[in-house]
Short mmCIF file of C-alpha atoms in Angstrom, two decimals:
data_model
loop_
_atom_site.label_atom_id
_atom_site.label_comp_id
_atom_site.label_asym_id
_atom_site.label_seq_id
_atom_site.Cartn_x
_atom_site.Cartn_y
_atom_site.Cartn_z
CA MET A 24 -30.94 -74.99 -1.56
CA ALA A 25 -33.17 -73.11 -3.99
CA MET A 26 -34.46 -74.82 -7.10
CA ALA A 27 -32.50 -73.64 -10.10
CA GLY A 28 -34.17 -71.06 -12.25
CA SER A 29 -37.55 -71.08 -10.59
CA GLY A 30 -37.76 -67.30 -10.30
CA LEU A 31 -39.98 -67.64 -7.24
CA LYS A 32 -39.27 -65.66 -4.07
CA THR A 33 -37.47 -67.87 -1.56
CA VAL A 34 -37.45 -67.36 2.22
CA HIS A 35 -35.37 -69.21 4.83
CA LEU A 36 -36.86 -69.22 8.33
CA ASN A 37 -35.37 -70.21 11.66
CA LEU A 38 -37.80 -71.86 14.06
CA PRO A 39 -39.61 -70.95 16.17
CA ALA A 40 -40.59 -68.11 13.86
CA SER A 41 -41.82 -64.75 15.16
CA THR A 42 -44.85 -62.99 13.71
CA ALA A 43 -42.43 -60.53 12.14
CA ASP A 44 -40.64 -63.43 10.42
CA LEU A 45 -43.93 -64.77 9.11
CA ARG A 46 -44.73 -61.40 7.54
CA LYS A 47 -41.99 -62.08 4.98
CA LEU A 48 -44.09 -64.91 3.56
CA GLU A 49 -46.31 -64.14 0.59
CA ILE A 50 -48.57 -66.68 -1.05
CA GLY A 51 -46.57 -68.46 -3.74
CA SER A 52 -43.20 -67.88 -1.99
CA VAL A 53 -40.89 -70.84 -1.50
CA ALA A 54 -39.91 -71.52 2.12
CA TYR A 55 -37.20 -73.56 3.83
CA LEU A 56 -37.16 -74.18 7.58
CA THR A 57 -34.40 -74.74 10.13
CA GLY A 58 -35.16 -75.70 13.71
CA ARG A 59 -37.78 -77.92 15.32
CA VAL A 60 -40.90 -79.33 13.68
CA PHE A 61 -43.33 -81.93 15.03
CA THR A 62 -45.81 -84.21 13.31
CA ALA A 63 -49.43 -84.30 14.41
CA ARG A 64 -52.55 -85.28 12.50
CA GLU A 65 -56.03 -86.57 13.33
CA GLY A 66 -54.83 -89.08 15.92
CA VAL A 67 -52.98 -86.46 17.98
CA TYR A 68 -55.70 -83.84 17.46
CA LYS A 69 -58.45 -86.14 18.59
CA HIS A 70 -56.50 -87.39 21.60
CA ALA A 71 -55.29 -83.93 22.63
CA ILE A 72 -58.55 -82.07 22.13
CA GLU A 73 -61.51 -84.47 22.22
CA ASP A 74 -60.10 -86.98 24.70
CA GLY A 75 -58.82 -84.06 26.75
CA ALA A 76 -55.28 -85.43 27.00
CA GLY A 77 -53.72 -82.00 26.31
CA MET A 78 -50.41 -81.69 24.49
CA PRO A 79 -48.05 -84.68 24.43
CA ALA A 80 -45.16 -82.45 25.59
CA SER A 81 -44.29 -78.81 26.29
CA ARG A 82 -44.17 -76.11 23.59
CA GLU A 83 -40.38 -75.92 24.02
CA THR A 84 -40.09 -79.67 23.43
CA LEU A 85 -42.38 -79.85 20.42
CA GLY A 86 -41.73 -76.51 18.78
CA LEU A 87 -44.37 -74.32 17.14
CA ALA A 88 -44.41 -75.79 13.64
CA ASN A 89 -46.87 -78.63 13.14
CA PHE A 90 -46.39 -80.93 10.17
CA HIS A 91 -49.43 -82.94 8.91
CA CYS A 92 -47.31 -85.96 8.30
CA SER A 93 -46.59 -89.52 9.18
CA PRO A 94 -42.96 -90.27 8.39
CA ALA A 95 -41.84 -93.45 6.64
CA ALA A 96 -39.82 -94.29 9.72
CA SER A 97 -39.20 -97.07 12.19
CA ILE A 98 -38.11 -97.39 15.79
CA ASN A 99 -35.15 -99.79 16.11
CA ALA A 100 -34.69 -102.39 18.82
CA ASP A 101 -32.14 -100.13 20.60
CA GLY A 102 -34.65 -97.25 20.67
CA SER A 103 -32.97 -95.29 17.87
CA HIS A 104 -34.92 -94.09 14.84
CA THR A 105 -34.60 -94.63 11.12
CA VAL A 106 -36.31 -91.88 9.12
CA GLY A 107 -36.67 -92.38 5.38
CA ALA A 108 -39.02 -90.18 3.45
CA VAL A 109 -41.53 -87.72 4.87
CA THR A 110 -44.48 -86.18 3.05
CA ALA A 111 -47.60 -84.41 4.20
CA THR A 112 -51.09 -85.81 4.20
CA ALA A 113 -54.11 -83.81 2.99
CA SER A 114 -54.91 -81.19 5.61
CA PHE A 115 -58.53 -80.30 4.83
CA ARG A 116 -59.63 -83.34 6.84
CA PHE A 117 -58.27 -81.75 10.01
CA ALA A 118 -59.90 -78.35 9.60
CA ARG A 119 -62.51 -78.87 12.30
CA TRP A 120 -59.87 -79.20 15.00
CA LEU A 121 -57.70 -76.29 13.89
CA ASP A 122 -59.02 -73.42 15.97
CA GLY A 123 -58.79 -75.41 19.20
CA TRP A 124 -55.47 -76.87 18.13
CA LEU A 125 -53.77 -73.55 17.37
CA LYS A 126 -54.83 -72.21 20.76
CA LEU A 127 -53.79 -75.34 22.63
CA SER A 128 -50.47 -75.87 20.85
CA GLY A 129 -49.42 -72.28 20.22
CA CYS A 130 -48.34 -73.31 16.73
CA ASN A 131 -47.90 -70.52 14.19
CA ILE A 132 -46.86 -72.65 11.22
CA ILE A 133 -48.96 -75.50 9.88
CA ILE A 134 -47.32 -77.57 7.17
CA GLY A 135 -49.45 -79.92 5.17
CA LYS A 136 -50.78 -80.96 1.81
CA GLY A 137 -53.37 -79.09 -0.23
CA GLY A 138 -54.28 -76.44 2.30
CA MET A 139 -57.69 -75.67 3.74
CA THR A 140 -60.40 -73.21 2.72
CA SER A 141 -59.87 -69.48 3.12
CA ASP A 142 -62.80 -69.56 5.60
CA ILE A 143 -60.66 -71.66 7.90
CA TYR A 144 -57.68 -69.36 7.39
CA ARG A 145 -59.72 -66.28 8.25
CA ASN A 146 -61.51 -67.82 11.22
CA ALA A 147 -58.77 -69.95 12.76
CA PHE A 148 -55.37 -69.00 11.37
CA VAL A 149 -55.51 -65.18 11.17
CA PRO A 150 -56.64 -64.67 14.80
CA ASN A 151 -53.79 -66.94 15.93
CA ASN A 152 -51.14 -65.33 13.69
CA ALA A 153 -50.55 -68.62 11.91
CA VAL A 154 -49.60 -69.38 8.31
CA TYR A 155 -50.02 -72.48 6.20
CA LEU A 156 -47.18 -73.97 4.15
CA THR A 157 -47.86 -76.71 1.64
CA THR A 158 -45.44 -79.43 0.66
CA VAL A 159 -44.52 -79.56 -3.02
CA GLY A 160 -45.46 -82.20 -5.55
CA TYR A 161 -46.82 -83.88 -3.80
CA GLY A 162 -44.23 -86.17 -2.62
CA THR A 163 -40.81 -84.57 -2.32
CA GLY A 164 -40.40 -87.09 0.48
CA ALA A 165 -36.76 -87.84 -0.19
CA LEU A 166 -35.74 -84.15 -0.28
CA LEU A 167 -37.63 -83.53 2.95
CA GLY A 168 -36.09 -86.65 4.48
CA ARG A 169 -32.65 -85.18 3.78
CA GLY A 170 -33.57 -82.08 5.74
CA ILE A 171 -34.18 -84.07 8.92
CA LYS A 172 -31.05 -84.16 11.03
CA ARG A 173 -32.36 -85.98 14.07
CA VAL A 174 -35.47 -87.31 15.77
CA SER A 175 -35.55 -85.75 19.24
CA GLY A 176 -38.59 -87.64 20.48
CA VAL A 177 -41.62 -89.71 19.60
CA TYR A 178 -44.77 -89.20 21.67
CA TRP A 179 -47.92 -91.32 21.86
CA ALA A 180 -46.45 -94.07 19.64
CA LYS A 181 -47.98 -96.69 21.90
CA GLU A 182 -51.38 -95.05 22.07
CA LEU A 183 -51.66 -94.10 18.39
CA GLY A 184 -49.19 -96.27 16.40
CA LEU A 185 -46.11 -95.05 14.52
CA ALA A 186 -48.05 -93.37 11.70
CA GLN A 187 -50.21 -91.24 13.99
CA ALA A 188 -47.64 -90.58 16.72
CA ALA A 189 -46.09 -87.14 17.32
CA TRP A 190 -42.54 -87.23 15.92
CA VAL A 191 -40.31 -84.32 16.93
CA LEU A 192 -37.83 -83.57 14.16
CA GLU A 193 -34.73 -81.36 14.19
CA VAL A 194 -34.53 -79.98 10.65
CA GLU A 195 -32.12 -77.96 8.55
CA ASN A 196 -33.00 -76.28 5.25
CA PHE A 197 -36.13 -78.39 5.38
CA GLY A 198 -38.14 -77.92 2.22
CA PRO A 199 -39.10 -76.83 -0.30
CA PHE A 200 -42.53 -75.64 0.82
CA LEU A 201 -44.86 -73.16 -0.86
CA VAL A 202 -46.71 -70.52 1.12
CA GLU A 203 -50.38 -71.39 0.66
CA SER A 204 -51.79 -68.97 3.25
CA ASP A 205 -50.13 -65.85 4.63
CA LEU A 206 -50.89 -63.87 7.80
CA ASP A 207 -53.84 -62.22 6.01
CA GLY A 208 -55.46 -65.57 5.32
CA LYS A 209 -55.22 -65.45 1.53
CA SER A 210 -55.07 -68.82 -0.26
CA LEU A 211 -52.74 -69.62 -3.17
CA PHE A 212 -54.84 -72.59 -4.24
CA GLU A 213 -58.04 -70.57 -4.35
CA ARG A 214 -56.24 -67.90 -6.39
CA GLU A 215 -55.16 -70.56 -8.90
CA ASN A 216 -58.67 -72.09 -9.00
CA GLU A 217 -60.02 -68.68 -9.96
CA LYS A 218 -57.54 -68.44 -12.82
CA ILE A 219 -58.55 -71.85 -14.17
CA ALA A 220 -62.33 -71.42 -13.76
CA PRO A 221 -63.05 -69.22 -16.82
CA GLY A 222 -61.85 -71.89 -19.27
CA LEU A 223 -63.96 -74.69 -17.87
CA ALA A 224 -67.23 -73.95 -19.67
CA LYS A 225 -65.59 -74.37 -23.07
CA LEU A 226 -63.85 -77.51 -21.92
CA TYR A 227 -67.19 -79.07 -21.03
CA GLU A 228 -68.65 -78.51 -24.48
CA GLY A 229 -69.26 -81.91 -26.04
CA THR A 230 -69.94 -83.55 -22.70
CA ARG A 231 -73.22 -84.64 -21.17
CA PRO A 232 -74.30 -84.81 -17.52
CA ALA A 233 -74.83 -88.37 -16.34
CA THR A 234 -78.34 -89.76 -16.74
CA LEU A 235 -78.26 -91.17 -13.22
CA ARG A 236 -77.72 -88.36 -10.73
CA ARG A 237 -76.36 -88.60 -7.20
CA TYR A 238 -77.77 -87.13 -4.00
CA GLY A 239 -75.83 -84.06 -3.00
CA GLU A 240 -74.23 -83.70 -6.42
CA THR A 241 -73.14 -80.33 -7.74
CA ASP A 242 -72.59 -79.42 -11.36
CA ASN A 243 -70.88 -76.14 -10.48
CA LYS A 244 -67.28 -76.67 -11.54
CA THR A 245 -66.04 -73.80 -9.39
CA ASP A 246 -67.00 -75.81 -6.29
CA GLU A 247 -64.32 -77.86 -4.60
CA VAL A 248 -64.53 -81.39 -3.23
CA ILE A 249 -63.04 -80.39 0.12
CA MET B 20 -39.65 -125.66 -9.09
CA ILE B 21 -39.43 -122.03 -7.97
CA ALA B 22 -37.90 -121.85 -4.49
CA ASN B 23 -39.83 -120.13 -1.72
CA SER B 24 -36.68 -118.40 -0.45
CA ALA B 25 -36.18 -116.85 -3.91
CA LEU B 26 -39.76 -115.60 -3.90
CA GLU B 27 -39.40 -113.91 -0.52
CA ARG B 28 -35.99 -112.41 -1.35
CA THR B 29 -37.22 -111.11 -4.71
CA ALA B 30 -40.42 -109.75 -3.19
CA PHE B 31 -38.37 -107.80 -0.63
CA GLU B 32 -36.17 -106.39 -3.39
CA LEU B 33 -39.28 -105.38 -5.37
CA MET B 34 -40.76 -103.57 -2.37
CA THR B 35 -37.50 -101.61 -2.06
CA LYS B 36 -37.18 -100.79 -5.76
CA ALA B 37 -40.81 -99.72 -6.08
CA ALA B 38 -40.54 -97.34 -3.14
CA ILE B 39 -37.23 -95.75 -4.24
CA GLU B 40 -36.89 -95.84 -8.04
CA ILE B 41 -39.29 -93.97 -10.30
CA PRO B 42 -39.99 -96.10 -13.40
CA ASP B 43 -38.22 -94.88 -16.57
CA ASP B 44 -41.39 -94.67 -18.65
CA TYR B 45 -43.09 -92.37 -16.13
CA LEU B 46 -39.93 -90.30 -15.72
CA ALA B 47 -39.63 -89.78 -19.49
CA GLY B 48 -43.32 -88.82 -19.65
CA LEU B 49 -42.93 -86.32 -16.82
CA ARG B 50 -39.90 -84.77 -18.52
CA ARG B 51 -42.05 -84.26 -21.62
CA CYS B 52 -44.60 -82.47 -19.40
CA ALA B 53 -41.79 -80.32 -17.98
CA ASP B 54 -40.63 -79.36 -21.48
CA THR B 55 -44.00 -77.92 -22.44
CA GLU B 56 -45.16 -76.54 -19.07
CA LYS B 57 -45.58 -72.76 -19.10
CA GLY B 58 -46.94 -72.20 -15.58
CA ASP B 59 -44.17 -71.03 -13.24
CA LEU B 60 -45.56 -72.70 -10.12
CA SER B 61 -46.37 -75.95 -11.93
CA SER B 62 -42.87 -75.95 -13.47
CA PHE B 63 -41.32 -75.40 -10.05
CA VAL B 64 -43.24 -78.38 -8.68
CA ILE B 65 -42.16 -80.71 -11.48
CA GLN B 66 -38.55 -79.56 -11.16
CA ALA B 67 -38.65 -80.26 -7.42
CA MET B 68 -40.03 -83.74 -8.12
CA LEU B 69 -37.28 -84.48 -10.65
CA GLU B 70 -34.70 -83.53 -7.99
CA ASN B 71 -36.57 -85.62 -5.48
CA TYR B 72 -36.26 -88.78 -7.60
CA GLU B 73 -32.51 -88.23 -7.74
CA ALA B 74 -32.31 -87.71 -3.98
CA ALA B 75 -34.30 -90.90 -3.39
CA LYS B 76 -31.98 -92.95 -5.57
CA GLU B 77 -28.80 -91.43 -4.14
CA ASP B 78 -29.87 -91.88 -0.52
CA ARG B 79 -31.74 -95.16 -1.11
CA ARG B 80 -34.75 -93.72 0.67
CA ALA B 81 -38.41 -93.83 -0.34
CA MET B 82 -39.27 -91.13 -2.89
CA CYS B 83 -42.48 -90.19 -1.10
CA GLY B 84 -43.27 -90.22 2.60
CA ASP B 85 -46.69 -91.66 1.88
CA THR B 86 -45.53 -95.01 0.61
CA GLY B 87 -49.08 -95.92 -0.34
CA LEU B 88 -50.79 -99.23 0.06
CA PRO B 89 -48.31 -101.90 -1.05
CA ARG B 90 -50.07 -104.67 -2.98
CA TRP B 91 -49.18 -107.58 -5.22
CA TYR B 92 -49.99 -108.77 -8.72
CA VAL B 93 -48.87 -112.31 -9.43
CA LYS B 94 -48.84 -113.85 -12.88
CA ILE B 95 -48.24 -117.58 -12.88
CA GLY B 96 -47.12 -119.48 -15.95
CA ASN B 97 -49.34 -122.47 -16.64
CA GLU B 98 -46.36 -124.84 -16.23
CA ALA B 99 -44.81 -123.10 -13.19
CA ARG B 100 -44.42 -125.04 -9.96
CA ILE B 101 -44.01 -123.25 -6.64
CA GLU B 102 -42.26 -124.77 -3.65
CA GLY B 103 -44.93 -125.08 -0.98
CA GLY B 104 -47.69 -124.13 -3.42
CA PRO B 105 -49.71 -120.92 -3.55
CA VAL B 106 -50.12 -120.76 0.22
CA ALA B 107 -46.34 -120.61 0.67
CA LEU B 108 -46.21 -117.91 -2.03
CA GLU B 109 -48.73 -115.77 -0.16
CA THR B 110 -46.80 -116.24 3.08
CA ALA B 111 -43.61 -115.08 1.33
CA LEU B 112 -45.34 -111.96 -0.05
CA ARG B 113 -46.77 -111.06 3.35
CA ARG B 114 -43.41 -111.57 5.05
CA ALA B 115 -41.58 -109.48 2.45
CA THR B 116 -44.14 -106.69 2.83
CA ALA B 117 -43.70 -106.62 6.60
CA THR B 118 -39.91 -106.84 6.49
CA ALA B 119 -39.56 -104.13 3.86
CA THR B 120 -41.86 -101.83 5.83
CA HIS B 121 -39.38 -101.88 8.70
CA GLU B 122 -36.17 -102.05 6.66
CA VAL B 123 -36.63 -99.48 3.85
CA PRO B 124 -38.48 -98.03 5.87
CA LEU B 125 -41.99 -97.54 4.47
CA ARG B 126 -44.79 -95.80 6.26
CA PRO B 127 -46.93 -98.36 8.08
CA ASN B 128 -50.13 -97.21 6.42
CA ARG B 129 -52.35 -100.23 6.89
CA VAL B 130 -54.82 -99.99 9.74
CA HIS B 131 -58.14 -101.59 10.66
CA PRO B 132 -60.92 -99.46 9.12
CA LEU B 133 -62.85 -99.12 12.37
CA TRP B 134 -60.43 -99.66 15.24
CA ARG B 135 -57.46 -98.07 13.43
CA THR B 136 -55.22 -100.82 14.77
CA ASP B 137 -51.75 -100.55 13.22
CA HIS B 138 -49.28 -103.43 13.38
CA ASN B 139 -46.61 -101.17 11.86
CA ASN B 140 -45.92 -103.60 9.03
CA ASN B 141 -48.50 -102.95 6.26
CA VAL B 142 -50.00 -106.39 6.80
CA GLY B 143 -53.47 -107.06 8.17
CA ILE B 144 -56.90 -108.43 7.41
CA ASN B 145 -57.22 -108.72 3.60
CA ALA B 146 -53.97 -106.78 3.26
CA PRO B 147 -51.84 -106.63 1.22
CA GLU B 148 -54.12 -107.49 -1.68
CA ILE B 149 -52.82 -110.24 -3.94
CA GLU B 150 -54.33 -110.50 -7.42
CA TYR B 151 -53.61 -113.36 -9.79
CA ALA B 152 -53.37 -113.89 -13.50
CA PHE B 153 -52.07 -116.79 -15.55
CA HIS B 154 -50.11 -117.21 -18.72
CA PRO B 155 -50.08 -120.11 -21.19
CA ASP B 156 -46.95 -122.07 -22.14
CA ALA B 157 -44.72 -120.59 -19.44
CA ASP B 158 -42.85 -121.97 -16.41
CA TRP B 159 -42.04 -118.62 -14.74
CA ILE B 160 -43.76 -116.44 -12.18
CA ASP B 161 -44.01 -112.64 -12.49
CA LEU B 162 -44.25 -110.75 -9.23
CA THR B 163 -45.32 -107.11 -9.42
CA THR B 164 -45.74 -104.76 -6.50
CA VAL B 165 -47.60 -101.48 -6.79
CA HIS B 166 -47.54 -98.85 -4.04
CA LYS B 167 -50.41 -96.52 -4.88
CA GLY B 168 -51.73 -93.84 -2.58
CA GLY B 169 -55.17 -94.65 -1.39
CA LEU B 170 -57.21 -91.52 -0.80
CA PHE B 171 -57.83 -89.29 -3.81
CA GLY B 172 -58.00 -89.31 -7.57
CA SER B 173 -60.26 -92.33 -8.10
CA ASP B 174 -63.98 -92.48 -8.70
CA TYR B 175 -66.65 -94.80 -10.06
CA ARG B 176 -69.94 -94.06 -11.77
CA MET B 177 -72.68 -96.09 -13.41
CA LEU B 178 -73.23 -94.56 -16.81
CA PHE B 179 -75.69 -95.83 -19.42
CA PRO B 180 -75.41 -96.45 -23.14
CA GLY B 181 -77.32 -93.22 -23.76
CA ASP B 182 -74.64 -91.26 -21.90
CA GLY B 183 -72.26 -92.22 -24.68
CA ILE B 184 -68.82 -90.78 -25.25
CA GLU B 185 -70.15 -87.39 -24.08
CA GLY B 186 -70.92 -88.92 -20.69
CA ILE B 187 -67.51 -90.58 -20.54
CA ARG B 188 -65.78 -87.26 -21.23
CA ARG B 189 -67.91 -85.56 -18.58
CA PHE B 190 -67.16 -88.02 -15.80
CA TYR B 191 -63.49 -88.08 -16.77
CA LEU B 192 -63.23 -84.28 -16.57
CA ASP B 193 -65.25 -84.15 -13.34
CA THR B 194 -62.83 -86.59 -11.72
CA LEU B 195 -59.69 -84.85 -12.96
CA ILE B 196 -60.88 -81.37 -12.00
CA GLY B 197 -62.43 -82.37 -8.67
CA PHE B 198 -59.29 -84.13 -7.52
CA GLY B 199 -56.89 -81.99 -9.51
CA LYS B 200 -57.66 -78.81 -7.56
CA ARG B 201 -55.01 -78.30 -4.87
CA GLY B 202 -53.26 -81.28 -6.44
CA LEU B 203 -55.11 -83.82 -4.34
CA ALA B 204 -54.51 -86.38 -7.10
CA CYS B 205 -50.74 -85.65 -7.02
CA GLN B 206 -50.76 -85.07 -10.77
CA PRO B 207 -49.32 -85.25 -13.44
CA ALA B 208 -50.67 -88.78 -13.35
CA ILE B 209 -51.09 -91.92 -15.38
CA VAL B 210 -54.86 -91.95 -15.68
CA GLY B 211 -56.54 -95.34 -15.93
CA VAL B 212 -60.11 -95.72 -17.10
CA GLY B 213 -62.12 -98.90 -16.60
CA LEU B 214 -65.14 -99.25 -18.86
CA GLY B 215 -67.68 -102.01 -18.62
CA GLY B 216 -67.68 -105.21 -16.65
CA SER B 217 -69.74 -105.18 -13.48
CA LYS B 218 -69.16 -102.41 -10.91
CA ASP B 219 -66.23 -104.18 -9.23
CA THR B 220 -64.69 -105.24 -12.56
CA SER B 221 -64.84 -101.69 -13.84
CA VAL B 222 -62.95 -100.45 -10.79
CA VAL B 223 -60.35 -103.24 -10.97
CA LEU B 224 -59.75 -102.71 -14.70
CA GLY B 225 -59.34 -98.97 -14.31
CA LYS B 226 -56.88 -99.38 -11.48
CA GLN B 227 -54.88 -101.96 -13.41
CA ALA B 228 -54.93 -99.70 -16.49
CA SER B 229 -53.31 -96.90 -14.49
CA CYS B 230 -50.87 -99.00 -12.46
CA LEU B 231 -49.92 -101.92 -14.71
CA ARG B 232 -49.48 -100.36 -18.15
CA VAL B 233 -46.47 -98.25 -19.05
CA VAL B 234 -46.57 -94.71 -20.40
CA GLY B 235 -46.81 -94.84 -24.19
CA SER B 236 -48.64 -98.18 -24.36
CA ARG B 237 -51.93 -98.28 -26.25
CA ASN B 238 -54.99 -100.50 -26.11
CA PRO B 239 -54.89 -103.05 -28.97
CA ASP B 240 -58.27 -101.84 -30.25
CA PRO B 241 -57.38 -98.84 -32.47
CA LYS B 242 -60.60 -97.02 -31.66
CA ILE B 243 -59.99 -97.34 -27.93
CA ALA B 244 -56.38 -96.26 -28.52
CA ALA B 245 -57.73 -93.14 -30.24
CA LEU B 246 -59.97 -92.45 -27.24
CA GLU B 247 -56.90 -92.81 -24.98
CA ASP B 248 -55.16 -90.12 -27.04
CA GLU B 249 -58.22 -87.88 -26.92
CA LEU B 250 -58.67 -88.17 -23.16
CA LYS B 251 -54.99 -87.52 -22.58
CA GLU B 252 -55.22 -84.35 -24.64
CA ILE B 253 -58.38 -82.98 -23.04
CA GLY B 254 -56.93 -83.70 -19.58
CA ASN B 255 -53.96 -81.53 -20.47
CA SER B 256 -56.27 -78.81 -21.85
CA ILE B 257 -58.00 -78.12 -18.52
CA GLY B 258 -55.53 -75.34 -17.80
CA MET B 259 -54.38 -77.12 -14.66
CA GLY B 260 -50.93 -78.43 -13.88
CA ALA B 261 -49.10 -79.91 -10.92
CA MET B 262 -50.73 -79.16 -7.54
CA GLY B 263 -53.70 -77.62 -9.35
CA PHE B 264 -51.65 -74.56 -10.32
CA MET B 265 -52.22 -72.98 -13.73
CA GLY B 266 -50.55 -75.07 -16.37
CA SER B 267 -50.87 -77.99 -18.74
CA SER B 268 -49.33 -80.93 -16.86
CA MET B 269 -52.22 -83.08 -15.75
CA VAL B 270 -52.02 -86.37 -17.63
CA VAL B 271 -48.73 -88.15 -18.38
CA ASP B 272 -50.75 -90.77 -20.20
CA CYS B 273 -54.26 -92.23 -20.33
CA HIS B 274 -54.98 -95.95 -20.48
CA ILE B 275 -58.38 -97.54 -21.02
CA GLU B 276 -59.33 -101.15 -20.38
CA VAL B 277 -62.73 -102.57 -21.23
CA GLY B 278 -64.83 -105.57 -20.28
CA TYR B 279 -68.17 -106.74 -21.60
CA CYS B 280 -70.95 -105.40 -19.38
CA HIS B 281 -74.73 -105.54 -18.80
CA THR B 282 -76.65 -104.54 -21.91
CA GLY B 283 -78.34 -101.71 -20.01
CA GLY B 284 -75.24 -100.11 -18.50
CA MET B 285 -71.79 -98.65 -19.06
CA PRO B 286 -69.97 -98.58 -15.70
CA MET B 287 -66.88 -96.39 -15.63
CA SER B 288 -64.03 -95.87 -13.22
CA VAL B 289 -61.16 -93.37 -13.24
CA HIS B 290 -57.86 -93.78 -11.36
CA MET B 291 -54.85 -91.51 -11.16
CA PHE B 292 -51.40 -93.03 -10.55
CA CYS B 293 -49.42 -90.16 -9.09
CA LEU B 294 -46.07 -88.34 -9.19
CA SER B 295 -44.75 -91.35 -7.29
CA SER B 296 -46.03 -93.99 -9.73
CA ARG B 297 -44.46 -96.86 -7.86
CA ARG B 298 -44.34 -100.26 -9.54
CA SER B 299 -41.71 -102.91 -9.91
CA THR B 300 -41.75 -106.37 -11.49
CA ALA B 301 -39.52 -109.44 -11.48
CA ARG B 302 -39.71 -112.71 -13.37
CA LEU B 303 -38.53 -115.80 -11.51
CA TYR B 304 -37.53 -118.90 -13.49
CA PRO B 305 -37.31 -122.44 -12.14
CA ASP B 306 -33.50 -122.49 -12.71
CA GLY B 307 -33.12 -119.66 -10.18
CA ARG B 308 -32.73 -116.73 -12.60
CA VAL B 309 -34.48 -113.51 -11.59
CA GLU B 310 -35.01 -110.63 -14.04
CA PHE B 311 -36.15 -107.23 -12.78
CA ARG B 312 -38.06 -104.75 -14.93
CA THR B 313 -40.56 -101.89 -14.60
CA ASP B 314 -43.12 -103.00 -17.21
CA PRO B 315 -45.51 -105.42 -15.50
CA GLU B 316 -46.66 -106.79 -18.90
CA TRP B 317 -49.91 -107.55 -17.14
CA PHE B 318 -52.29 -107.03 -20.05
CA THR B 319 -51.92 -109.57 -22.84
CA ASP B 320 -54.32 -111.11 -25.33
CA TYR B 321 -54.60 -113.98 -22.88
CA SER B 322 -55.26 -111.79 -19.83
CA ARG B 323 -57.96 -109.93 -21.76
CA ARG B 324 -59.39 -113.34 -22.69
CA SER B 325 -59.55 -112.16 -26.25
CA THR B 326 -58.55 -115.51 -27.69
CA VAL B 327 -59.72 -118.15 -25.23
CA GLU B 328 -62.34 -120.56 -26.53
CA TRP B 329 -63.62 -117.86 -28.76
CA ALA B 330 -63.26 -117.90 -32.49
CA GLN B 331 -63.73 -114.17 -32.97
CA PRO B 332 -60.55 -112.13 -33.13
CA MET B 333 -60.25 -108.92 -31.10
CA ALA B 334 -61.22 -106.55 -33.88
CA GLU B 335 -64.52 -108.30 -34.51
CA ALA B 336 -65.23 -108.58 -30.79
CA ALA B 337 -64.91 -104.83 -30.60
CA GLU B 338 -67.57 -104.23 -33.25
#
């Protein structure tokens, strides 16, 4: 299901993806996924890595594609699941766990919002042959919700609550996503920031720095807040 | 008398509509962005969002997986009477929030700030927020729910009179660029600016300006309206579009609300209401009629206190 007239390269991947599959992804490509994806964010990372709990289930059970997401979903009285919309949460907050996480989980696809810095890609993703896909919008939650065919398990719901639990999702043509970082660790967002940077000085003409400064403040507009 | 059962039923319906249906004014504004957007990635993003709104409506599922922090704005007509009084009204709003979280479903986002306790229903200590306003010569109640994301795209700063318009522009651009990179603010957004008041008032006004005024509305003070136009234009001149990709789609509209402040200061807040600008309003009458709409009609001459026990009309007060 490619967006009409976008002109962007589109790649469909079956999961789990091999390193050879991931080589087809270039930054700025559109990707759709079919197979198994699981949600995990700070709650799972902290419990798995810092509390030493290990993974909530086997690699076969969880798959190798980790989605930084809490679904808008509920567990019904009969134990079945209702999944509405799903959207990623901002990934930069999880960067400090990533190296340990990729090794522990074996994941080679991280799906999230907004990406991380290219430092993290080079130091944690590239050595583990992992790529980063970003959700689009943000907030194509309904389109992504359509791509979920079934919930095959929910882990650590009791320990972490529904929002932080690990939801295992069977997906089909799940997307769209944009490739933010490829196997070389390049970053689409950083490329775009560089394109925008040259115009900023002119934009700031006719403005004045605040009289009252803040500790730790930068006035370098090429810096990022992450 | 406005029946409690009608309040709870309507509040549930509002929670559902807000989560699923993008308001027409925002949609029209986003389509205008799409028409002029030249960046291929930014265009792709907006196109995907337009398809997403359709999918949400068709499937009756939330448009975004992060269903934000549901909250309530209640405007009570001076002559309105509520069955069970305001306490019963608050109970109805809390119940509707919890029920809708499970039924729609919404993401149970609300947790304790320290213990991260989640009751899976978006209800907790001081949550959902309920803000009140009143209206003269009316016997109805307006209920508005807003589901705004809670993490990025808002900032506050104490500026001073000497910072002037140049300082306002600077802080506005800093906020848009800082949170616009990587699309953390989920732009194109309705940007609300709160100017004046005390620190908390400035933040409340800015948030209400972004969430409770419709695209295309203008502040009644013509000079502030002109500043709204200017800030909208410079926001779209950054060179940044959706997700922080090269483009021009940053600001769907800019709204400014002001309040009188300390003579030495000029507090300012900036808020960005995102690609899922979720708001829904209903008016309940004592005869049982309920009318749904997407314009909260929150700001009025009365709500701005521009005419209460004060002989000076708005224009003079602005001088």
